[in-house]
PDB file of C-alpha atoms in Angstrom:
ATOM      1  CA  UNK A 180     -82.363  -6.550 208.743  1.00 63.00           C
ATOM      2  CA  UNK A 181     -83.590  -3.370 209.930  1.00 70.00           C
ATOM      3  CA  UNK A 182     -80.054  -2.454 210.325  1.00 76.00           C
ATOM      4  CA  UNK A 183     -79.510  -2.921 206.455  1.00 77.00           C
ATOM      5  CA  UNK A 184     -82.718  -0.529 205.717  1.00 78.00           C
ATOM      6  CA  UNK A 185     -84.404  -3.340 205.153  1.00 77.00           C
ATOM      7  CA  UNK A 186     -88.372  -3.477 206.538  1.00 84.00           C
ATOM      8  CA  UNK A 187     -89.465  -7.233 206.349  1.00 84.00           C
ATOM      9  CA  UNK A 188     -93.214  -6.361 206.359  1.00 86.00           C
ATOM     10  CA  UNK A 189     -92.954  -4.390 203.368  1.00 88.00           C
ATOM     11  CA  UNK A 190     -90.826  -6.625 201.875  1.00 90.00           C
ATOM     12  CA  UNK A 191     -93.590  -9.507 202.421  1.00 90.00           C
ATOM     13  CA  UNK A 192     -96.030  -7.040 201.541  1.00 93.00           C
ATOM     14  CA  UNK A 193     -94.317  -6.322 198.291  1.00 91.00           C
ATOM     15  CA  UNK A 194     -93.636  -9.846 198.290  1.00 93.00           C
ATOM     16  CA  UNK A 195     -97.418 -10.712 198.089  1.00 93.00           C
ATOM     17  CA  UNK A 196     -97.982  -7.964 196.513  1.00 94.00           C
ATOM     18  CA  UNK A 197     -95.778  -9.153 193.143  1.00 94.00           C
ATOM     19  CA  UNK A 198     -96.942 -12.267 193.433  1.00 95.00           C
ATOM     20  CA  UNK A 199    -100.069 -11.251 193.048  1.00 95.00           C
ATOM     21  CA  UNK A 200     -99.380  -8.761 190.192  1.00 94.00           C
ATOM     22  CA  UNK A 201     -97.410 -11.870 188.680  1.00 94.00           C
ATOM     23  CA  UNK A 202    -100.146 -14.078 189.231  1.00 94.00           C
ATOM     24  CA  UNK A 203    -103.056 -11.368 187.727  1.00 93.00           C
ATOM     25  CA  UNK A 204    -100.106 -10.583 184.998  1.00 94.00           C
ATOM     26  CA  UNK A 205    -100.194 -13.874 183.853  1.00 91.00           C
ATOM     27  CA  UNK A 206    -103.601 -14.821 183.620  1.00 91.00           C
ATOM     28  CA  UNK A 207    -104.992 -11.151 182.688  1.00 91.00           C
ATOM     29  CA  UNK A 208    -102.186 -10.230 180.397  1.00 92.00           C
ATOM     30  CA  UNK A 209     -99.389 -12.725 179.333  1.00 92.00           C
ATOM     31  CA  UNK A 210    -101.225 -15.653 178.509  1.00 91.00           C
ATOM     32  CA  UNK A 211    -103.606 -13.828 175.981  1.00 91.00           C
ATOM     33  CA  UNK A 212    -100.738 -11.954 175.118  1.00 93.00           C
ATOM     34  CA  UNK A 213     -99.253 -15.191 174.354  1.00 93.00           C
ATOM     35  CA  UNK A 214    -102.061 -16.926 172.566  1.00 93.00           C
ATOM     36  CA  UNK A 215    -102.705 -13.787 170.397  1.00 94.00           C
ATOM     37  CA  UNK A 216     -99.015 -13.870 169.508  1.00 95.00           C
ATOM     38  CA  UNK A 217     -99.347 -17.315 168.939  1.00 96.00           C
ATOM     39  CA  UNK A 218    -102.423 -16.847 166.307  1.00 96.00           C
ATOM     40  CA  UNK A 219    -100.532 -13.779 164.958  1.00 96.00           C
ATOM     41  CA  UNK A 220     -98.103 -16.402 164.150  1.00 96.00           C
ATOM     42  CA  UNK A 221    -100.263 -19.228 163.132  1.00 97.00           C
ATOM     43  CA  UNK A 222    -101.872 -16.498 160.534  1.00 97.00           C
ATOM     44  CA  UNK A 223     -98.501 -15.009 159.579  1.00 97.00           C
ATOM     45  CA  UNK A 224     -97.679 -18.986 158.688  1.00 96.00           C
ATOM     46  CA  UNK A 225    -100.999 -19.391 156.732  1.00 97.00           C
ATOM     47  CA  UNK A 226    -100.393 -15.769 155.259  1.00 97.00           C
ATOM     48  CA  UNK A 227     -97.038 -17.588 153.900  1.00 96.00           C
ATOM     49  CA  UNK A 228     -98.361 -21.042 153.117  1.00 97.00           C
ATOM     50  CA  UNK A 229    -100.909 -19.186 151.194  1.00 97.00           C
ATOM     51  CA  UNK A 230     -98.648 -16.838 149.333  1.00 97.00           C
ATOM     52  CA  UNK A 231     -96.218 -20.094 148.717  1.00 97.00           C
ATOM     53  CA  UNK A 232     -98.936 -21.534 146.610  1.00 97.00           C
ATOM     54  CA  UNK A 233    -100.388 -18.696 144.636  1.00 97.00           C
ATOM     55  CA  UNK A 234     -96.220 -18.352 143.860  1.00 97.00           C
ATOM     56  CA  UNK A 235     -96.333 -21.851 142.674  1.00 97.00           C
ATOM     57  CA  UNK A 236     -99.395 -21.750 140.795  1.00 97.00           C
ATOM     58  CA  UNK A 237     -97.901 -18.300 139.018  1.00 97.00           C
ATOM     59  CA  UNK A 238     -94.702 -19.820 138.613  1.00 97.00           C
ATOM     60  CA  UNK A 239     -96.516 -22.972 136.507  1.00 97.00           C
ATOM     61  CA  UNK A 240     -98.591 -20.819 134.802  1.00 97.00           C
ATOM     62  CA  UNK A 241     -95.278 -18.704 133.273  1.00 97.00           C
ATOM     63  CA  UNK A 242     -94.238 -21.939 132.675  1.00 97.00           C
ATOM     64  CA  UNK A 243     -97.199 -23.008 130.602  1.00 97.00           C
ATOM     65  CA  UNK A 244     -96.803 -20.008 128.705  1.00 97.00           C
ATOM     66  CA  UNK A 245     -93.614 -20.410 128.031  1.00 97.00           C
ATOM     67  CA  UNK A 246     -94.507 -23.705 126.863  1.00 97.00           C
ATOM     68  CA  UNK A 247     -96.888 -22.210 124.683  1.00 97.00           C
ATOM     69  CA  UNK A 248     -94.878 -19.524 123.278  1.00 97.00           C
ATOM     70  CA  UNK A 249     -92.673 -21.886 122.285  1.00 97.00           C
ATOM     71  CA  UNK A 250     -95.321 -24.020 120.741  1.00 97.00           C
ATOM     72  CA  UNK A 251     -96.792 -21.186 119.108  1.00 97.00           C
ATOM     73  CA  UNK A 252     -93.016 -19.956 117.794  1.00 97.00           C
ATOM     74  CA  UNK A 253     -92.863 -23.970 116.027  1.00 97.00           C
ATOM     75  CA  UNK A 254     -95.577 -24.097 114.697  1.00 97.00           C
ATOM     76  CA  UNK A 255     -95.136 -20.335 112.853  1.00 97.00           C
ATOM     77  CA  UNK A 256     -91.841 -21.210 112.132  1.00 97.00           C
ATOM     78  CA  UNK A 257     -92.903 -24.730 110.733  1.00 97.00           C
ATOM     79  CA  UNK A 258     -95.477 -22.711 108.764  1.00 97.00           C
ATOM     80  CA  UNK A 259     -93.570 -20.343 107.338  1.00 97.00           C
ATOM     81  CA  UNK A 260     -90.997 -22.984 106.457  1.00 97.00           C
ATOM     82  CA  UNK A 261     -94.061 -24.673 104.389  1.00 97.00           C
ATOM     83  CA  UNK A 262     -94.995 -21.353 102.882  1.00 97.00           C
ATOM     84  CA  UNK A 263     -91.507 -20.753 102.064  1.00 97.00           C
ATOM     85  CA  UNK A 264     -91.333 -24.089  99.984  1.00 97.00           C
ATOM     86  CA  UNK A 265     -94.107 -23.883  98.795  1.00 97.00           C
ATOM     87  CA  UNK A 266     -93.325 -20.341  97.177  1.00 97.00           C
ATOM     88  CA  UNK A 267     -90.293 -21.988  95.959  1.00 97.00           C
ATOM     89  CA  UNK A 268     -91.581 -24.964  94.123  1.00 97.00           C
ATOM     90  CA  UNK A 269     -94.287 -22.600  92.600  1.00 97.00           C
ATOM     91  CA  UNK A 270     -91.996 -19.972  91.549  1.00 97.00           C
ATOM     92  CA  UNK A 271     -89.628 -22.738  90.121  1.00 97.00           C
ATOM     93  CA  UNK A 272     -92.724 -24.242  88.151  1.00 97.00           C
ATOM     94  CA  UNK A 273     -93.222 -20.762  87.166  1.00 97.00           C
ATOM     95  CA  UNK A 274     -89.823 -20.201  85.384  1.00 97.00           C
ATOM     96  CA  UNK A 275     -89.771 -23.880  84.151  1.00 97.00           C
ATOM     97  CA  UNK A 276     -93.090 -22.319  82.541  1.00 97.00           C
ATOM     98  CA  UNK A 277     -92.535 -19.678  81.219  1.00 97.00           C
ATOM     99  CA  UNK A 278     -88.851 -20.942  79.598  1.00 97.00           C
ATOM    100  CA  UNK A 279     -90.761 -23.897  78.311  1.00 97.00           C
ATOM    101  CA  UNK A 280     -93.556 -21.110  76.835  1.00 97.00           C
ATOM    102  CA  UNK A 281     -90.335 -18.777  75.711  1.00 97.00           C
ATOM    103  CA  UNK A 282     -88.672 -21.733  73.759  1.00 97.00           C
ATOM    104  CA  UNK A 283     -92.178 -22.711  72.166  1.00 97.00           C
ATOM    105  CA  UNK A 284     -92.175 -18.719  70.854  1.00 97.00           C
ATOM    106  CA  UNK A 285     -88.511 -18.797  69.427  1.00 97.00           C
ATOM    107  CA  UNK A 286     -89.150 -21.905  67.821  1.00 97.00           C
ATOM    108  CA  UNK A 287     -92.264 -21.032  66.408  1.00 97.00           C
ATOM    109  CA  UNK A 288     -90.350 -17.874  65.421  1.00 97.00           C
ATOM    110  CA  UNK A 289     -87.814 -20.145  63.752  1.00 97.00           C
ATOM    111  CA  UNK A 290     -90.247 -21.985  62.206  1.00 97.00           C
ATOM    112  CA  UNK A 291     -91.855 -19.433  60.933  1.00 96.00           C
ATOM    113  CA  UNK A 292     -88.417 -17.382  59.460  1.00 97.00           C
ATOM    114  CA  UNK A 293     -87.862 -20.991  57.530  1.00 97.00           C
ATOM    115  CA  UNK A 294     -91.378 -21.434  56.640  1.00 96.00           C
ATOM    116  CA  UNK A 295     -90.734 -17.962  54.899  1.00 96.00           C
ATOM    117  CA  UNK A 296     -87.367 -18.199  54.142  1.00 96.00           C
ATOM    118  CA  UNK A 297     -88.250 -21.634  51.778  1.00 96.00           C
ATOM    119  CA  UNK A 298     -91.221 -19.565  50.426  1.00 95.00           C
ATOM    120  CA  UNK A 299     -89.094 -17.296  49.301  1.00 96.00           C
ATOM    121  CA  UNK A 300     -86.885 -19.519  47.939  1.00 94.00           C
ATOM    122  CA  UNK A 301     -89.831 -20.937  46.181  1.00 91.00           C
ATOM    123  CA  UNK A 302     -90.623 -17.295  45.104  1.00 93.00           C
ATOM    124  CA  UNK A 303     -86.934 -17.018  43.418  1.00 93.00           C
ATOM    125  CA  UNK A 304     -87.020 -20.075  41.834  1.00 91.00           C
ATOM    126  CA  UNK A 305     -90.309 -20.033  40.256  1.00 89.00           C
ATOM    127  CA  UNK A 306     -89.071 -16.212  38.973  1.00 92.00           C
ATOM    128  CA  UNK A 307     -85.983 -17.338  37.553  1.00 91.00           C
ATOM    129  CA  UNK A 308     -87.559 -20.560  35.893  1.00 90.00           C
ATOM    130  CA  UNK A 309     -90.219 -17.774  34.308  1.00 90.00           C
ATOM    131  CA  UNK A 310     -87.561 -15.653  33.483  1.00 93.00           C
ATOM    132  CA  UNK A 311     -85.521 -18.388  31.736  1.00 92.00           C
ATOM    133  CA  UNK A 312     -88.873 -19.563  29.549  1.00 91.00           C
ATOM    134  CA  UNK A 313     -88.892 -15.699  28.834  1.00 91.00           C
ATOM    135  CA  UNK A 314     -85.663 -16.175  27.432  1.00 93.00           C
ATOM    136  CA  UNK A 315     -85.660 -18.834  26.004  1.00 91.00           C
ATOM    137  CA  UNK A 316     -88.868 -18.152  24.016  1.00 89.00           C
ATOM    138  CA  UNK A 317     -87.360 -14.906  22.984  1.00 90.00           C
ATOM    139  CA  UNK A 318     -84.346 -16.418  21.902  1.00 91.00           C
ATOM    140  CA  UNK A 319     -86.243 -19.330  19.844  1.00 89.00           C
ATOM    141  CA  UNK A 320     -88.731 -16.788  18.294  1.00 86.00           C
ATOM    142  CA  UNK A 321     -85.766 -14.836  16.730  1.00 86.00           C
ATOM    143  CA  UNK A 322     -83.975 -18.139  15.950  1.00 86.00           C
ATOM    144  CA  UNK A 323     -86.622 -20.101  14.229  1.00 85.00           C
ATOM    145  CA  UNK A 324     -87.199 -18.717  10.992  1.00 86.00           C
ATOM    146  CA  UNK A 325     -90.084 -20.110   8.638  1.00 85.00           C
ATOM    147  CA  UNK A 326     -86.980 -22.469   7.126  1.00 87.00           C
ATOM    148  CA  UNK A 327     -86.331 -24.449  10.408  1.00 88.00           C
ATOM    149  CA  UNK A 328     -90.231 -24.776  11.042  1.00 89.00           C
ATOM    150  CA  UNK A 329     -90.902 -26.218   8.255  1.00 88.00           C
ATOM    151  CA  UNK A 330     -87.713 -28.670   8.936  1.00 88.00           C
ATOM    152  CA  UNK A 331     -89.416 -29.474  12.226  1.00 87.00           C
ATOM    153  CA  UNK A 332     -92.994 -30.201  11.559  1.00 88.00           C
ATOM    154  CA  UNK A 333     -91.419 -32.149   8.530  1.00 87.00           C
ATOM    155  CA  UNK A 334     -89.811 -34.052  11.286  1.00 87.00           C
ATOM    156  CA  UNK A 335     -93.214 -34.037  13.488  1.00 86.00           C
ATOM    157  CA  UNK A 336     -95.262 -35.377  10.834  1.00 84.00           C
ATOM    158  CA  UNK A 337     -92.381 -38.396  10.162  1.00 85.00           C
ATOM    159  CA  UNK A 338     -92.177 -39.438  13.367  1.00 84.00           C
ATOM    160  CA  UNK A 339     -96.468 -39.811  13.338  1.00 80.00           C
ATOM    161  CA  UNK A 340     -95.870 -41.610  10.334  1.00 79.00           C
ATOM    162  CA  UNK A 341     -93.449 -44.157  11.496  1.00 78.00           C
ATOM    163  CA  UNK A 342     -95.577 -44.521  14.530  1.00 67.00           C
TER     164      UNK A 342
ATOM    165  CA  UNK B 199    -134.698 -15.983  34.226  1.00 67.00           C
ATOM    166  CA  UNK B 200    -138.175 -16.679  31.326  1.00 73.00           C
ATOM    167  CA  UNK B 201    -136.611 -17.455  27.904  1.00 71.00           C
ATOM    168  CA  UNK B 202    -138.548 -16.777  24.968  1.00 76.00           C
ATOM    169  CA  UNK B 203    -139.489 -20.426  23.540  1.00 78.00           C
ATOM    170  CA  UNK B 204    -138.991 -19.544  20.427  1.00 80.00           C
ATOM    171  CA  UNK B 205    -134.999 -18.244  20.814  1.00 81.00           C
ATOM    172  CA  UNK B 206    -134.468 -20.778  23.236  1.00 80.00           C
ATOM    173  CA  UNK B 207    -134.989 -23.486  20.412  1.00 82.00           C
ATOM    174  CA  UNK B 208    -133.166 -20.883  17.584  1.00 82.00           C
ATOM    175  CA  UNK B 209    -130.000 -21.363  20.314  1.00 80.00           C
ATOM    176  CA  UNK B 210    -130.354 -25.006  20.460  1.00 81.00           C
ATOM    177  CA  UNK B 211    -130.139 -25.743  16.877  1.00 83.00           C
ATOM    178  CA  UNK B 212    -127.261 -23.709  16.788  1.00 78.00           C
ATOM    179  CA  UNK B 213    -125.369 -25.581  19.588  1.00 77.00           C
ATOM    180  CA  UNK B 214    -126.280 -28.368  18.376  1.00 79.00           C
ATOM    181  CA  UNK B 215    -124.694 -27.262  15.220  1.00 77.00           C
ATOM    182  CA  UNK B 216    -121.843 -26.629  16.513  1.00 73.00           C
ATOM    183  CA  UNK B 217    -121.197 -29.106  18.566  1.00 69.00           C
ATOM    184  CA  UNK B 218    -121.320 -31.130  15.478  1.00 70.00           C
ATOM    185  CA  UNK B 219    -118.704 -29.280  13.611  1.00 67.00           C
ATOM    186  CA  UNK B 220    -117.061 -29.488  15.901  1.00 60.00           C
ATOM    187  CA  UNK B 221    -117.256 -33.385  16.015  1.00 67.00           C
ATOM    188  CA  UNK B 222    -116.084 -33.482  11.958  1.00 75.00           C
ATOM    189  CA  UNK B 223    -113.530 -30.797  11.833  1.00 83.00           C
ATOM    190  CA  UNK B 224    -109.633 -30.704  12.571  1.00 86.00           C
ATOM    191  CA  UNK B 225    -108.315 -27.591  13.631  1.00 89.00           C
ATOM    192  CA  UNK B 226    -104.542 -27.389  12.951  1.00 91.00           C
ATOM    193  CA  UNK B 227    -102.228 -24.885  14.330  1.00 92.00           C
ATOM    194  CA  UNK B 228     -99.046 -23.850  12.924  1.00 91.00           C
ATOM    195  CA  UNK B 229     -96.702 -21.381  13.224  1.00 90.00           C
ATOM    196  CA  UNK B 230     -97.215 -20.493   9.340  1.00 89.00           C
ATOM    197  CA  UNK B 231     -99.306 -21.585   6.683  1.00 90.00           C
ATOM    198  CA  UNK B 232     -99.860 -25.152   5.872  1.00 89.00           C
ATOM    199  CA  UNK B 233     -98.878 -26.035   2.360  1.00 88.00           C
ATOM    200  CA  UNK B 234    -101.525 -28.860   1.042  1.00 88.00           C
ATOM    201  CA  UNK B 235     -99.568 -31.994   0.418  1.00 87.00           C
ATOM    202  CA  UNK B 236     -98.651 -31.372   4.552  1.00 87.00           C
ATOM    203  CA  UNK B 237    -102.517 -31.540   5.292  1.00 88.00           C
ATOM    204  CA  UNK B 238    -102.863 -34.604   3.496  1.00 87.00           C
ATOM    205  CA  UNK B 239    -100.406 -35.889   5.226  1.00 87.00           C
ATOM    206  CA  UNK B 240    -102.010 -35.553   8.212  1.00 86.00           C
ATOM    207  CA  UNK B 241    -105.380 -36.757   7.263  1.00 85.00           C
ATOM    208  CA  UNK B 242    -103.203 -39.979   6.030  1.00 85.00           C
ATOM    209  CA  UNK B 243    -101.665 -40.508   9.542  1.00 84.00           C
ATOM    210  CA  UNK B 244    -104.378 -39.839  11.431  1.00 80.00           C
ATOM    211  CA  UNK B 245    -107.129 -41.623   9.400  1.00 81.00           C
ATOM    212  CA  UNK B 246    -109.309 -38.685   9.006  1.00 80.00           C
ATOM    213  CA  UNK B 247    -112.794 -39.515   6.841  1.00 81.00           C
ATOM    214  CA  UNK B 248    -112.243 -37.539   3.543  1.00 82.00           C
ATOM    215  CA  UNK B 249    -116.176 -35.245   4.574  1.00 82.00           C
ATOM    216  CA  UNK B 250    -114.578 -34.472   7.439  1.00 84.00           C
ATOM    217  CA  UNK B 251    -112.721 -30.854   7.188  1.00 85.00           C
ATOM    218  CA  UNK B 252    -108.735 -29.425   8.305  1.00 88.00           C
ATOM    219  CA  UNK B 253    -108.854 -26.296   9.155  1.00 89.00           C
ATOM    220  CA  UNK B 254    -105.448 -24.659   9.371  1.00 91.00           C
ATOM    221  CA  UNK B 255    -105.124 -21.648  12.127  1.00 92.00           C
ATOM    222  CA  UNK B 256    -101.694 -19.745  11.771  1.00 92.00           C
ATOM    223  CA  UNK B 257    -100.315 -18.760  15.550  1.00 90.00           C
ATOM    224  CA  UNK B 258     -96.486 -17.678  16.141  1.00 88.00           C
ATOM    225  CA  UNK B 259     -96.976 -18.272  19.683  1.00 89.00           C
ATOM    226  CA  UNK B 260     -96.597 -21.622  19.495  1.00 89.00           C
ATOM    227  CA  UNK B 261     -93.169 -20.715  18.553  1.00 89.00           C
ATOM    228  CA  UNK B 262     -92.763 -24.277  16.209  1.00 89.00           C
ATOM    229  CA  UNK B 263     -94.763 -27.656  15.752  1.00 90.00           C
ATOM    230  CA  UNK B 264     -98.188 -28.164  15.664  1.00 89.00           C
ATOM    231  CA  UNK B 265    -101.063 -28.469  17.774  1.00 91.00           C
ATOM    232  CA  UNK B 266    -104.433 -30.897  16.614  1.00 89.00           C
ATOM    233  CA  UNK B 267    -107.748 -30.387  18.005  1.00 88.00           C
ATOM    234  CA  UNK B 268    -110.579 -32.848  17.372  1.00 83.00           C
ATOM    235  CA  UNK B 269    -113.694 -32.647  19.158  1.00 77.00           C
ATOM    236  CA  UNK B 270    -113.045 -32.369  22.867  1.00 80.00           C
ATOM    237  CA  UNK B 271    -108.779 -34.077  22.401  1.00 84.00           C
ATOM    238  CA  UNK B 272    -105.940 -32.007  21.702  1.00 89.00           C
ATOM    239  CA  UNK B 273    -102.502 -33.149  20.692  1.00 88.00           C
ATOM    240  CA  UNK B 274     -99.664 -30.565  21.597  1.00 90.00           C
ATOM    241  CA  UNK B 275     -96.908 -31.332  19.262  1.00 89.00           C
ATOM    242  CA  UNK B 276     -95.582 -27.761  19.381  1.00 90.00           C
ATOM    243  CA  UNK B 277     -92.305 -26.198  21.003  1.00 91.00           C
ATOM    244  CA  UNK B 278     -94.577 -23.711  23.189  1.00 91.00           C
ATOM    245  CA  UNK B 279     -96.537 -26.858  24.933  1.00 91.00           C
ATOM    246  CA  UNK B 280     -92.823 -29.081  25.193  1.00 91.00           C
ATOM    247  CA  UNK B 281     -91.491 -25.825  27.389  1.00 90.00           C
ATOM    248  CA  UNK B 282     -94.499 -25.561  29.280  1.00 90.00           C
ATOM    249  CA  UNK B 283     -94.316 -29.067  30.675  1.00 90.00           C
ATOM    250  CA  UNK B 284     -90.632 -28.665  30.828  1.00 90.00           C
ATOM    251  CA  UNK B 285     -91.535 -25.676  33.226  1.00 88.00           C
ATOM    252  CA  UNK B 286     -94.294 -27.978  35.158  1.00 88.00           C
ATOM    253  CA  UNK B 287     -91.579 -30.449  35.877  1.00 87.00           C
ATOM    254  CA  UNK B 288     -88.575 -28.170  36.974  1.00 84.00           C
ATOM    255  CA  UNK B 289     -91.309 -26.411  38.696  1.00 77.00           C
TER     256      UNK B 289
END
C-alpha cells in the first residue's frame, strides 16, 4: 500500500472522518432537508388540491350563469314573442275597427246622398205637379167662358137634385 | 189686459149677432152672378127655411161650380176645390 501512495492511517482517518461527516450530514442536514422538502411538497399538493377546487367551484359557477343567461334569453324571448302577439291582435282589432267605423261613414254617406237624392225628387215632383195646376188653371180660366159655367153649375145643381 | 165693461158687452152683442147670421144665412159662391130662379133652386134642394137669407158672392177664382157655406159646413162643388184634392192625392 505504501508503495501505491497510499497511507492507510489517513485513509482510516478519512475513513472515520466521512463517516462521521455522513453520519452529522444526515442527521444535521439531510433529514431536515428531507422533511422540509417533504412539507414543501405536502403544501405544494394542498396549494393544488386547493386551487383544484376554487377551479371547480368557478367552473360551476360559469356554468350557472350560463344557465341563467340562457334562462334569462327565454324568458325575453318568450316575452317579446307575447308582446309581439299581442301588438298583432291589437293592431288587427284596430283595422277591423276602424274599416268597420269607415263602412258605417260611407254608408251613412250613402244614406244620406239617397235621403237627399229622394228629397229632391220629392222637390221636383211637388214643382211640376204645382206647375201643371198652374197650367191647367190658366188654361181653364181662358177656356171657361160665362156660357160653359153656366152649363156646369146647371149640371151641379141637377145632380143635387136627383140626389 | 182691463176691458172697459161697458165695450166689452157692446162686443158681445155684436158677436153674438153675428154668430147668428151667420147661423140663418147661405153664402153662395160663383164664378158670376146668380140669376134668381138658380137660387131658388138651391133653397129647393137643400131645404132652406124661406127667413133664412142666400147671399150670392161672385169669385173667378174658383174657376167654375159653386161653393155653399152654412154656419160652420162648407160644400166645395167648384172646379178650383176638385183640382186641389186632385193635387192632395197625386201629391
Amino acid at each position: 500500500m505504501e508503495k501505491l501512495g497510499i497511507d492507510g492511517k489517513l485513509l482510516i482517518a478519512q475513513l472515520i472522518n466521512f463517516t462521521l461527516f455522513f453520519y452529522i450530514f444526515k442527521k444535521f442536514i439531510a433529514t431536515p432537508f428531507s422533511e422540509f422538502l417533504k412539507s414543501e411538497t405536502e403544501k405544494e399538493k394542498e396549494k393544488e388540491r386547493i386551487l383544484e377546487n376554487i377551479k371547480k367551484k368557478e367552473e360551476a359557477i360559469v356554468f350557472e350563469e350560463k344557465k341563467l343567461k340562457e334562462k334569462i334569453k327565454r324568458e325575453y324571448e318568450q316575452a317579446l314573442k307575447a308582446a309581439k302577439e299581442e301588438a298583432k291582435t291589437l293592431k288587427e282589432k284596430l283595422i277591423a275597427q276602424a274599416k268597420a267605423e269607415a263602412d258605417e261613414i260611407i254608408a251613412k254617406g250613402k244614406r244620406q246622398i239617397e235621403e237627399e237624392k229622394e228629397m229632391m225628387n220629392r222637390q221636383m215632383k211637388k214643382r211640376m205637379v204645382d206647375l201643371s195646376f198652374l197650367i191647367v188653371e190658366k188654361v181653364l180660366n181662358q177656356f171657361l167662358n160665362q156660357e160653359t159655367q153656366k152649363k156646369i153649375n146647371q149640371q151641379i145643381l141637377k145632380n143635387l137634385q136627383k140626389n | 189686459m182691463e176691458i172697459n165693461f161697458d165695450l166689452k158687452e157692446v162686443l158681445k152683442t155684436f158677436f153674438r149677432d153675428k154668430l147668428t147670421e151667420k147661423e140663418t144665412t147661405l153664402i153662395v159662391t160663383s164664378t158670376y152672378k146668380l140669376n134668381p130662379d138658380d137660387l131658388v133652386l138651391i133653397r129647393k134642394i137643400f131645404s132652406i127655411p124661406t127667413e133664412f137669407k142666400i147671399i150670392n158672392i161672385v169669385e173667378p177664382k174658383i174657376l167654375g161650380g159653386l161653393i155653399l157655406n152654412f154656419a160652420s159646413k162648407v160644400i166645395d162643388l167648384s172646379i178650383a176645390g176638385h183640382l186641389r184634392e186632385f193635387k192632395k192625392l197625386i201629391t
